[in-house]
Coordinates of C-alpha atoms in Angstrom, one line a residue:
M1 CA 6.1 66.1 9.3
N2 CA 7.3 62.5 8.8
R3 CA 4.6 60.0 9.5
T4 CA 5.6 56.2 10.3
T5 CA 3.1 53.5 9.4
L6 CA 3.5 50.4 11.8
P7 CA 3.2 47.0 10.4
A8 CA -0.3 45.3 11.0
L9 CA 1.0 42.7 13.2
V10 CA 2.7 45.5 15.6
V11 CA -0.6 47.2 15.9
L12 CA -2.5 44.1 16.6
G13 CA 0.0 42.9 19.1
A14 CA -0.1 46.0 21.1
A15 CA -3.8 46.0 21.3
G16 CA -3.7 42.8 22.7
L17 CA -5.5 41.1 19.6
L18 CA -2.8 39.1 18.3
L19 CA -2.7 35.4 19.3
P20 CA 0.6 34.0 20.6
V21 CA 2.8 32.5 17.8
V22 CA 3.0 28.7 18.4
P23 CA 6.0 27.0 16.7
L24 CA 4.9 24.5 14.0
S25 CA 6.8 21.7 15.6
S26 CA 4.7 22.2 18.6
L27 CA 1.4 22.0 16.8
A28 CA 2.7 18.9 14.9
S29 CA 3.5 17.1 18.3
A30 CA 0.2 18.3 19.7
A31 CA -1.6 16.7 16.6
A32 CA 0.4 13.5 17.0
A33 CA -0.2 13.2 20.7
A34 CA -3.9 13.6 20.2
A35 CA -4.0 10.8 17.7
E36 CA -2.5 8.4 20.2
Q37 CA -4.6 5.8 21.9
A38 CA -3.8 3.6 24.8
V39 CA -3.0 0.0 24.3
P40 CA -4.0 -2.3 27.1
V41 CA -0.9 -4.1 28.3
L42 CA -2.4 -6.9 30.4
N43 CA -0.6 -7.1 33.9
G44 CA 1.8 -4.6 33.0
D45 CA 3.0 -4.3 36.5
F46 CA 3.6 -8.0 36.7
A47 CA 1.4 -7.8 40.0
D48 CA -0.8 -11.0 39.3
P49 CA -0.7 -13.7 40.7
V50 CA -0.4 -12.1 44.0
M51 CA 3.2 -12.6 45.4
K52 CA 4.1 -13.9 48.7
G53 CA 7.4 -12.6 50.1
D54 CA 9.9 -10.5 48.3
G55 CA 11.2 -13.3 45.9
P56 CA 12.8 -13.9 43.7
A57 CA 10.3 -16.5 42.7
T58 CA 9.8 -18.4 39.4
V59 CA 6.1 -18.2 38.5
G60 CA 3.7 -18.2 35.5
I61 CA 2.8 -14.3 35.3
D62 CA -0.8 -13.8 34.3
H63 CA -1.2 -13.0 30.6
W64 CA 2.4 -13.3 29.9
T65 CA 4.6 -16.2 28.4
G66 CA 7.8 -17.1 29.7
S67 CA 9.2 -18.5 33.0
N68 CA 11.1 -15.6 34.8
Q69 CA 12.1 -14.4 38.1
R70 CA 9.9 -12.1 39.8
Y71 CA 10.7 -9.6 42.7
S72 CA 8.3 -7.6 44.9
P73 CA 8.3 -3.7 44.4
A74 CA 10.4 -3.3 47.7
A75 CA 12.8 -6.0 46.6
S76 CA 13.2 -4.4 43.0
G77 CA 14.0 -1.0 44.5
R78 CA 11.0 0.5 43.3
T79 CA 8.9 3.2 44.8
D80 CA 5.5 2.3 43.1
A81 CA 3.6 -0.9 42.9
S82 CA 5.3 -2.3 39.9
H83 CA 7.0 -5.6 40.4
G84 CA 10.4 -6.2 38.8
V85 CA 11.0 -9.3 36.5
A86 CA 14.4 -10.6 35.7
L87 CA 14.6 -12.1 32.4
Q88 CA 17.1 -15.1 33.5
K89 CA 19.3 -16.1 30.8
D90 CA 20.3 -18.0 27.8
G91 CA 17.7 -16.3 25.6
N92 CA 14.9 -16.7 27.9
T93 CA 11.9 -14.4 26.7
L94 CA 8.8 -12.6 28.3
Q95 CA 6.1 -12.3 25.8
Q96 CA 2.7 -10.9 25.3
R97 CA 0.4 -10.0 22.3
L98 CA -0.9 -6.5 22.3
R99 CA -4.8 -6.8 22.3
G100 CA -6.7 -5.0 19.8
V101 CA -3.9 -3.5 18.0
R102 CA -4.4 -3.9 14.2
A103 CA -1.7 -4.5 11.3
G104 CA -0.5 -1.0 10.1
A105 CA -0.8 0.7 13.8
K106 CA 2.4 2.7 14.9
V107 CA 2.8 1.5 18.3
T108 CA 5.2 3.1 21.2
V109 CA 5.9 0.7 24.1
R110 CA 7.5 2.5 27.2
Y111 CA 9.0 0.5 30.3
E112 CA 11.8 0.7 32.6
D113 CA 15.0 -1.5 32.8
S114 CA 17.6 -2.2 35.7
P115 CA 20.5 -4.4 36.2
A116 CA 19.7 -7.4 38.5
V117 CA 19.0 -6.9 42.1
S118 CA 20.0 -10.5 43.0
K119 CA 22.3 -11.0 45.9
E120 CA 24.0 -13.7 43.7
C121 CA 25.4 -11.1 41.4
T122 CA 29.3 -10.1 41.5
G123 CA 30.2 -6.7 40.7
E124 CA 31.8 -7.9 37.4
Q125 CA 28.5 -8.9 36.2
V126 CA 26.7 -5.7 36.6
V127 CA 29.4 -2.9 36.6
A128 CA 28.6 -2.1 32.9
G129 CA 24.9 -3.1 32.9
Q130 CA 23.4 -6.2 31.5
P131 CA 22.3 -6.7 27.8
Y132 CA 18.8 -7.7 26.5
A133 CA 16.8 -7.1 23.3
V134 CA 13.0 -6.1 22.6
V135 CA 11.3 -6.7 19.4
A136 CA 7.6 -6.8 18.4
S137 CA 5.8 -8.1 15.1
G138 CA 6.9 -5.9 12.3
G139 CA 9.5 -3.9 14.3
P140 CA 13.2 -3.9 14.4
V141 CA 15.3 -5.9 16.9
Q142 CA 16.3 -3.1 19.4
E143 CA 19.5 -4.0 21.5
A144 CA 19.8 -2.5 24.8
T145 CA 21.9 -2.5 27.8
T146 CA 20.7 -1.5 31.3
A147 CA 22.5 1.1 33.5
G148 CA 25.5 -0.1 35.4
D149 CA 25.8 -0.8 39.1
P150 CA 29.5 -0.4 39.9
D151 CA 29.0 -0.7 43.8
R152 CA 27.7 -4.1 43.9
V153 CA 29.3 -6.8 46.1
K154 CA 28.0 -10.5 46.0
G155 CA 25.9 -11.4 48.8
T156 CA 24.3 -8.0 49.0
P157 CA 21.1 -7.4 47.2
G158 CA 21.0 -4.3 44.7
R159 CA 18.5 -1.4 45.1
G160 CA 17.9 -1.0 41.5
R161 CA 19.0 1.4 38.9
W162 CA 15.6 2.0 37.0
T163 CA 15.8 3.8 33.5
G164 CA 12.9 4.7 31.3
R165 CA 13.0 3.1 27.9
A166 CA 10.9 3.4 24.6
Y167 CA 10.4 1.2 21.6
V168 CA 8.6 2.2 18.4
F169 CA 7.4 -0.1 15.7
T170 CA 4.7 -0.5 13.1
A171 CA 2.7 -3.6 13.6
S172 CA 2.9 -6.0 10.6
E173 CA 0.2 -8.1 11.9
N174 CA -3.0 -8.2 14.1
E175 CA -2.5 -8.6 17.7
P176 CA 1.4 -8.1 17.4
L177 CA 3.7 -10.0 19.6
L178 CA 5.9 -8.1 22.0
T179 CA 9.1 -10.1 23.1
F180 CA 11.8 -9.1 25.8
T181 CA 14.9 -11.5 25.3
S182 CA 17.7 -11.8 27.8
R183 CA 21.5 -11.4 26.1
V184 CA 23.1 -12.8 29.1
T185 CA 24.8 -16.0 28.1
D186 CA 27.8 -16.3 30.3
S187 CA 27.4 -19.9 32.0
R188 CA 29.2 -18.6 35.3
T189 CA 26.4 -16.2 35.7
H190 CA 23.8 -17.1 38.4
V191 CA 20.4 -17.7 36.9
T192 CA 18.7 -15.0 38.9
C193 CA 21.5 -12.4 37.8
S194 CA 19.9 -11.1 34.6
P195 CA 18.4 -7.8 33.3
M196 CA 15.2 -6.6 34.8
I197 CA 12.2 -5.1 33.2
A198 CA 9.1 -3.3 35.1
R199 CA 6.1 -1.1 34.5
I200 CA 5.2 -1.8 30.7
R201 CA 2.8 0.6 29.0
A202 CA 2.0 1.2 25.2
V203 CA 0.1 3.7 22.9
E204 CA -0.7 3.5 19.3
V205 CA -1.7 5.6 16.4
P206 CA -4.3 3.2 14.7
P207 CA -4.4 3.1 11.0
D208 CA -7.3 4.5 9.2
V209 CA -10.4 2.4 8.8
D210 CA -10.8 1.3 5.1
K211 CA -14.6 1.6 4.3
T212 CA -14.3 0.5 1.0
V213 CA -14.0 -3.2 1.7
S214 CA -17.1 -5.0 0.4
K215 CA -19.6 -6.7 2.9
A216 CA -18.8 -10.1 0.9
A217 CA -15.2 -9.9 1.7
L218 CA -14.7 -8.9 5.3
G219 CA -11.4 -10.3 5.8
T220 CA -9.8 -13.3 7.7
S221 CA -11.1 -14.0 11.2
E222 CA -8.4 -15.0 13.9
A223 CA -8.5 -16.9 16.9
Y224 CA -5.9 -17.0 19.9
K225 CA -5.4 -18.9 23.1
G226 CA -3.5 -16.7 25.5
N227 CA -0.6 -15.4 23.5
E228 CA -0.7 -18.2 20.8
R229 CA -2.4 -18.0 17.5
E230 CA -4.7 -20.9 16.8
S231 CA -4.3 -22.7 13.5
T232 CA -8.3 -22.6 13.0
L233 CA -11.2 -21.0 14.5
H234 CA -12.8 -24.3 15.6
N235 CA -11.8 -24.3 19.3
A236 CA -12.5 -20.7 20.0
A237 CA -15.9 -21.0 18.4
A238 CA -16.5 -24.2 20.6
A239 CA -15.5 -22.4 23.7
C240 CA -18.2 -19.8 23.0
N241 CA -21.0 -22.4 22.6
G242 CA -23.0 -21.4 25.7
E243 CA -25.3 -18.7 26.7
N244 CA -22.6 -16.9 28.9
A245 CA -19.7 -18.7 27.6
C246 CA -18.2 -15.7 25.9
T247 CA -18.7 -12.0 25.7
F248 CA -18.4 -10.0 22.6
R249 CA -16.3 -6.8 22.8
P250 CA -17.0 -4.3 20.0
D251 CA -14.2 -2.0 18.8
T252 CA -16.0 1.3 18.3
R253 CA -13.1 2.7 16.5
T254 CA -13.3 0.4 13.5
S255 CA -17.2 0.1 13.5
F256 CA -19.2 2.4 11.4
R257 CA -22.3 3.0 9.4
Y258 CA -22.7 3.5 5.8
Y259 CA -25.0 3.5 2.5
D260 CA -24.3 0.5 0.4
R261 CA -24.4 0.5 -3.4
A262 CA -27.9 1.4 -5.1
R263 CA -29.4 -1.5 -6.8
V264 CA -32.7 -1.4 -9.2
V265 CA -35.7 -2.9 -7.2
G266 CA -38.4 -4.3 -9.4
E267 CA -38.6 -3.6 -13.1
A268 CA -38.1 -0.7 -15.4
F269 CA -41.3 0.6 -16.8
V270 CA -41.0 1.8 -20.5
N271 CA -43.6 4.3 -21.7
C272 CA -44.0 3.7 -25.6
T273 CA -47.1 5.5 -25.7
R274 CA -48.0 9.2 -27.0
N275 CA -49.5 10.0 -23.5
A276 CA -48.2 10.3 -19.9
L277 CA -48.9 7.4 -17.6
E278 CA -49.8 7.0 -14.2
H279 CA -49.9 3.9 -12.1
S280 CA -49.0 2.2 -8.9
R281 CA -46.9 -1.0 -8.3
L282 CA -45.8 -2.8 -5.1
L283 CA -42.0 -3.0 -4.3
S284 CA -40.5 -5.7 -2.1
Y285 CA -37.1 -5.7 -0.9
S286 CA -34.9 -7.4 1.7
E287 CA -31.5 -7.2 3.4
R288 CA -29.2 -10.1 5.0
A289 CA -26.1 -9.9 7.2
H290 CA -22.6 -11.1 6.5
D291 CA -19.7 -12.1 8.9
S292 CA -16.0 -12.9 8.5
I293 CA -16.1 -16.1 10.4
S294 CA -18.1 -17.9 7.8
Q295 CA -16.2 -16.3 4.9
T296 CA -13.0 -17.6 6.5
Y297 CA -14.3 -20.9 6.5
A298 CA -15.4 -20.6 2.9
D299 CA -12.0 -19.3 1.9
A300 CA -10.2 -22.2 3.6
G301 CA -12.5 -24.6 1.8
L302 CA -14.0 -26.0 5.0
A303 CA -17.5 -26.8 6.1
L304 CA -18.7 -24.0 8.5
N305 CA -18.5 -25.4 12.1
E306 CA -22.1 -25.6 13.6
V307 CA -21.2 -23.5 16.7
A308 CA -19.7 -20.8 14.5
R309 CA -22.9 -20.2 12.4
L310 CA -24.3 -16.8 12.9
P311 CA -27.5 -15.7 11.4
T312 CA -26.0 -14.9 8.1
S313 CA -26.7 -17.5 5.7
G314 CA -29.2 -15.4 3.4
D315 CA -32.0 -18.1 4.0
R316 CA -34.8 -16.3 6.2
T317 CA -36.0 -19.7 7.8
E318 CA -32.4 -20.8 8.6
D319 CA -31.3 -17.6 10.0
E320 CA -34.3 -17.5 12.3
K321 CA -33.5 -20.9 13.3
R322 CA -29.7 -19.8 14.0
L323 CA -31.1 -16.6 15.8
K324 CA -32.7 -19.0 18.3
E325 CA -30.1 -21.7 18.8
R326 CA -26.6 -20.1 18.4
P327 CA -25.2 -18.6 21.7
M328 CA -22.8 -16.3 19.6
A329 CA -25.7 -14.7 18.0
A330 CA -27.2 -13.7 21.1
Q331 CA -23.5 -12.6 22.7
F332 CA -23.0 -10.4 19.8
A333 CA -26.6 -8.7 19.8
L334 CA -26.4 -8.2 23.6
A335 CA -22.9 -6.4 23.4
Y336 CA -24.2 -4.4 20.4
E337 CA -27.2 -3.2 22.4
K338 CA -25.0 -2.3 25.3
V339 CA -22.9 0.0 23.4
W340 CA -25.3 1.7 20.9
Q341 CA -28.2 1.5 22.8
R342 CA -30.3 -0.1 20.1
P343 CA -31.3 -3.5 19.0
W344 CA -29.2 -5.3 16.3
Q345 CA -31.0 -6.8 13.4
W346 CA -29.7 -9.7 11.3
F347 CA -32.0 -9.3 8.4
S348 CA -34.7 -7.2 7.4
S349 CA -37.7 -6.8 4.7
D350 CA -40.2 -4.3 3.6
Q351 CA -42.7 -3.3 1.0
R352 CA -43.5 0.1 -0.4
T353 CA -46.4 1.2 -2.8
V354 CA -44.9 3.7 -5.4
V355 CA -46.9 5.9 -7.7
E356 CA -45.3 6.5 -11.1
K357 CA -45.9 9.3 -13.6
I358 CA -44.1 8.4 -16.8
Q359 CA -43.9 10.9 -19.6
P360 CA -44.0 9.7 -23.2
G361 CA -40.7 8.4 -24.4
E362 CA -39.5 8.0 -20.7
V363 CA -38.4 5.0 -18.5
S364 CA -39.4 4.8 -14.8
W365 CA -37.5 2.6 -12.3
V366 CA -36.7 2.6 -8.4
E367 CA -33.4 2.2 -6.9
M368 CA -32.5 1.3 -3.4
Q369 CA -29.5 2.2 -1.1
P370 CA -29.8 0.1 2.2
S371 CA -28.2 1.5 5.2
R372 CA -25.9 -0.8 6.8
E373 CA -23.5 -1.1 9.8
R374 CA -20.3 -2.8 10.2
V375 CA -19.2 -4.0 13.6
E376 CA -15.7 -5.3 14.5
G377 CA -14.7 -6.8 17.8
W378 CA -13.7 -9.9 19.7
F379 CA -15.5 -12.8 21.3
V380 CA -13.7 -13.3 24.4
S381 CA -14.2 -16.4 26.8
K382 CA -15.0 -15.9 30.5
K383 CA -11.6 -17.2 31.3
D384 CA -10.1 -14.8 28.7
D385 CA -8.2 -17.6 27.3
Y386 CA -9.8 -18.0 23.8
R387 CA -10.3 -14.8 21.7
L388 CA -12.0 -15.1 18.3
H389 CA -12.1 -11.9 16.0
A390 CA -15.0 -11.2 14.0
V391 CA -16.5 -8.5 11.6
V392 CA -20.3 -8.6 11.2
D393 CA -22.2 -6.3 8.6
G394 CA -25.8 -6.2 8.7
P395 CA -28.7 -3.9 8.0
S396 CA -29.1 -0.6 10.1
R397 CA -31.7 0.6 12.3
A398 CA -29.7 3.9 12.9
V399 CA -30.7 5.6 9.7
P400 CA -33.3 5.1 7.0
D401 CA -32.8 3.1 3.6
R402 CA -33.0 5.3 0.4
L403 CA -35.6 4.7 -2.1
L404 CA -34.8 6.7 -5.3
Q405 CA -37.7 6.9 -7.7
R406 CA -36.3 7.8 -11.0
T407 CA -37.4 8.5 -14.7
G408 CA -35.2 9.2 -17.6
P409 CA -34.8 9.0 -21.5
M410 CA -34.9 5.6 -23.2
S411 CA -31.8 4.0 -24.1
E412 CA -31.4 3.1 -27.8
A413 CA -32.3 -0.5 -27.3
E414 CA -35.6 0.7 -25.7
K415 CA -36.1 3.2 -28.4
Q416 CA -35.8 0.3 -31.0
R417 CA -38.2 -1.7 -28.7
C418 CA -40.9 1.0 -28.8
A419 CA -40.6 1.6 -32.6
A420 CA -40.8 -2.2 -33.4
A421 CA -44.2 -3.2 -35.2
R422 CA -46.7 -5.1 -33.1
P423 CA -47.0 -8.8 -33.9
M424 CA -49.2 -9.5 -37.0
T425 CA -50.3 -12.4 -39.3
T426 CA -51.4 -12.5 -43.0
T427 CA -54.8 -12.9 -44.8
P428 CA -54.0 -15.6 -47.4
V429 CA -57.3 -15.1 -49.5
G430 CA -58.9 -12.0 -50.5
A431 CA -56.2 -9.8 -48.6
D432 CA -57.0 -6.8 -50.9
A433 CA -60.7 -7.2 -51.4
P434 CA -63.2 -4.7 -49.9
A435 CA -64.8 -5.5 -46.6
S436 CA -68.0 -7.5 -46.9
S437 CA -71.4 -6.2 -45.7
S438 CA -72.0 -5.5 -42.2
D439 CA -73.9 -7.7 -40.0
K440 CA -75.9 -5.4 -37.6
G441 CA -77.8 -8.2 -36.0
L442 CA -81.3 -7.2 -37.4
L443 CA -82.1 -10.7 -38.8
K444 CA -82.8 -13.4 -36.1
T445 CA -82.5 -17.0 -36.9
P446 CA -84.7 -19.2 -34.8
V447 CA -82.8 -22.2 -33.1
P448 CA -84.0 -25.7 -34.2
A449 CA -86.2 -27.4 -31.7
A450 CA -84.7 -30.6 -31.8
A451 CA -81.9 -32.3 -33.5
G452 CA -82.5 -32.9 -37.2
A453 CA -85.6 -30.6 -37.2
R454 CA -86.2 -28.3 -39.8
A455 CA -86.4 -24.7 -39.1
G456 CA -89.8 -23.1 -40.0
L457 CA -90.4 -20.8 -42.9
R458 CA -89.2 -17.5 -42.3
R459 CA -91.6 -14.5 -43.2
V460 CA -90.7 -11.2 -44.0
P461 CA -93.3 -8.5 -44.1
L462 CA -93.3 -6.4 -47.3
N463 CA -94.6 -3.1 -45.9

């Protein structure tokens, strides 16, 4: 009788024990989607400030740079709460810096576009769509054209032909600038008859955090006023010079704890004897904080602005003074405690008594690995106009320091030192003569009673 052996996969499948096969492309897409994080596009629906009427109205749109025409959702032909913004013409732009995005992040911007809904448009101006461009720091210029609106007649408002779009780029700088630019340049086109943008959203895949950066080189701090980069940190730091003038907003994605490099605390004890040694010694050690703001001033060769002085000088007396007087120090510590539910410490110190047992021919020493925390974030003014980026690195309370008590063989230099003869001097006369008779203190010589007096005769019994 012929016997047929089924493959293992078939048997498992029939038993219902085999998981469904998922295409590799689907797994890759799911992993990429899981890595994406939302980017805050401020006022992405163009709803602020509150609009009166349906428009068009030329007004400064909150958090955006550029003078553009704004329409209500109804006038824009939309069914959601998003307002439509017409880019006008002659190269007019609409700009915003994407908050919190770091250089190296892969950003995807999604939005919708439409030909103008203005009643001033002729059919000829919108029949084939209207051109515009979108670009961001580090990305290519993407030329686009809206959908056409062939049924338009001048004097009749359009109803909007909204189309979803996407723009992908890799940021070449922190806080990359996103820019929409009208390409309508025909001088006969009415100012309101230009391509429209609505409902801007963004996500990013942030770059990996580089944990190898030294605490003494935390990078260059940056300051912004709205969408404009400030040439110095002075104005932004001054804007935070008040108890509640600024709020520090930590970025938990780029903040982390770590152990610093080990360093020797105290001296190395070398046992040159033939016996084991045991003794106790007191060790003292301390840690200080560092910040990117003061390092930015130093790298630029500038004196540190007084209002920007965080308690990171390394001088305990000076740092205690700054801790009491500098508002930014309190703003940072308050935000840290709210997020991580523990106090922040700018400096620390401690003492430990260590008992050492050192074998002959060995060396004993103590190393310390301090636990530290690095916090990255932004000082943001109450009006949200000034923003100052900062990285602070300080001793951590979250995990304990490491003290490593170590013993090991001597180095060649230490062996030579142990083999060296002890310091001596010579005997210039009679160096090779036998030792003289010993004085055991059996004879006593009376002390003279007065100066110049002769000592009495000494009598020795002859028994």
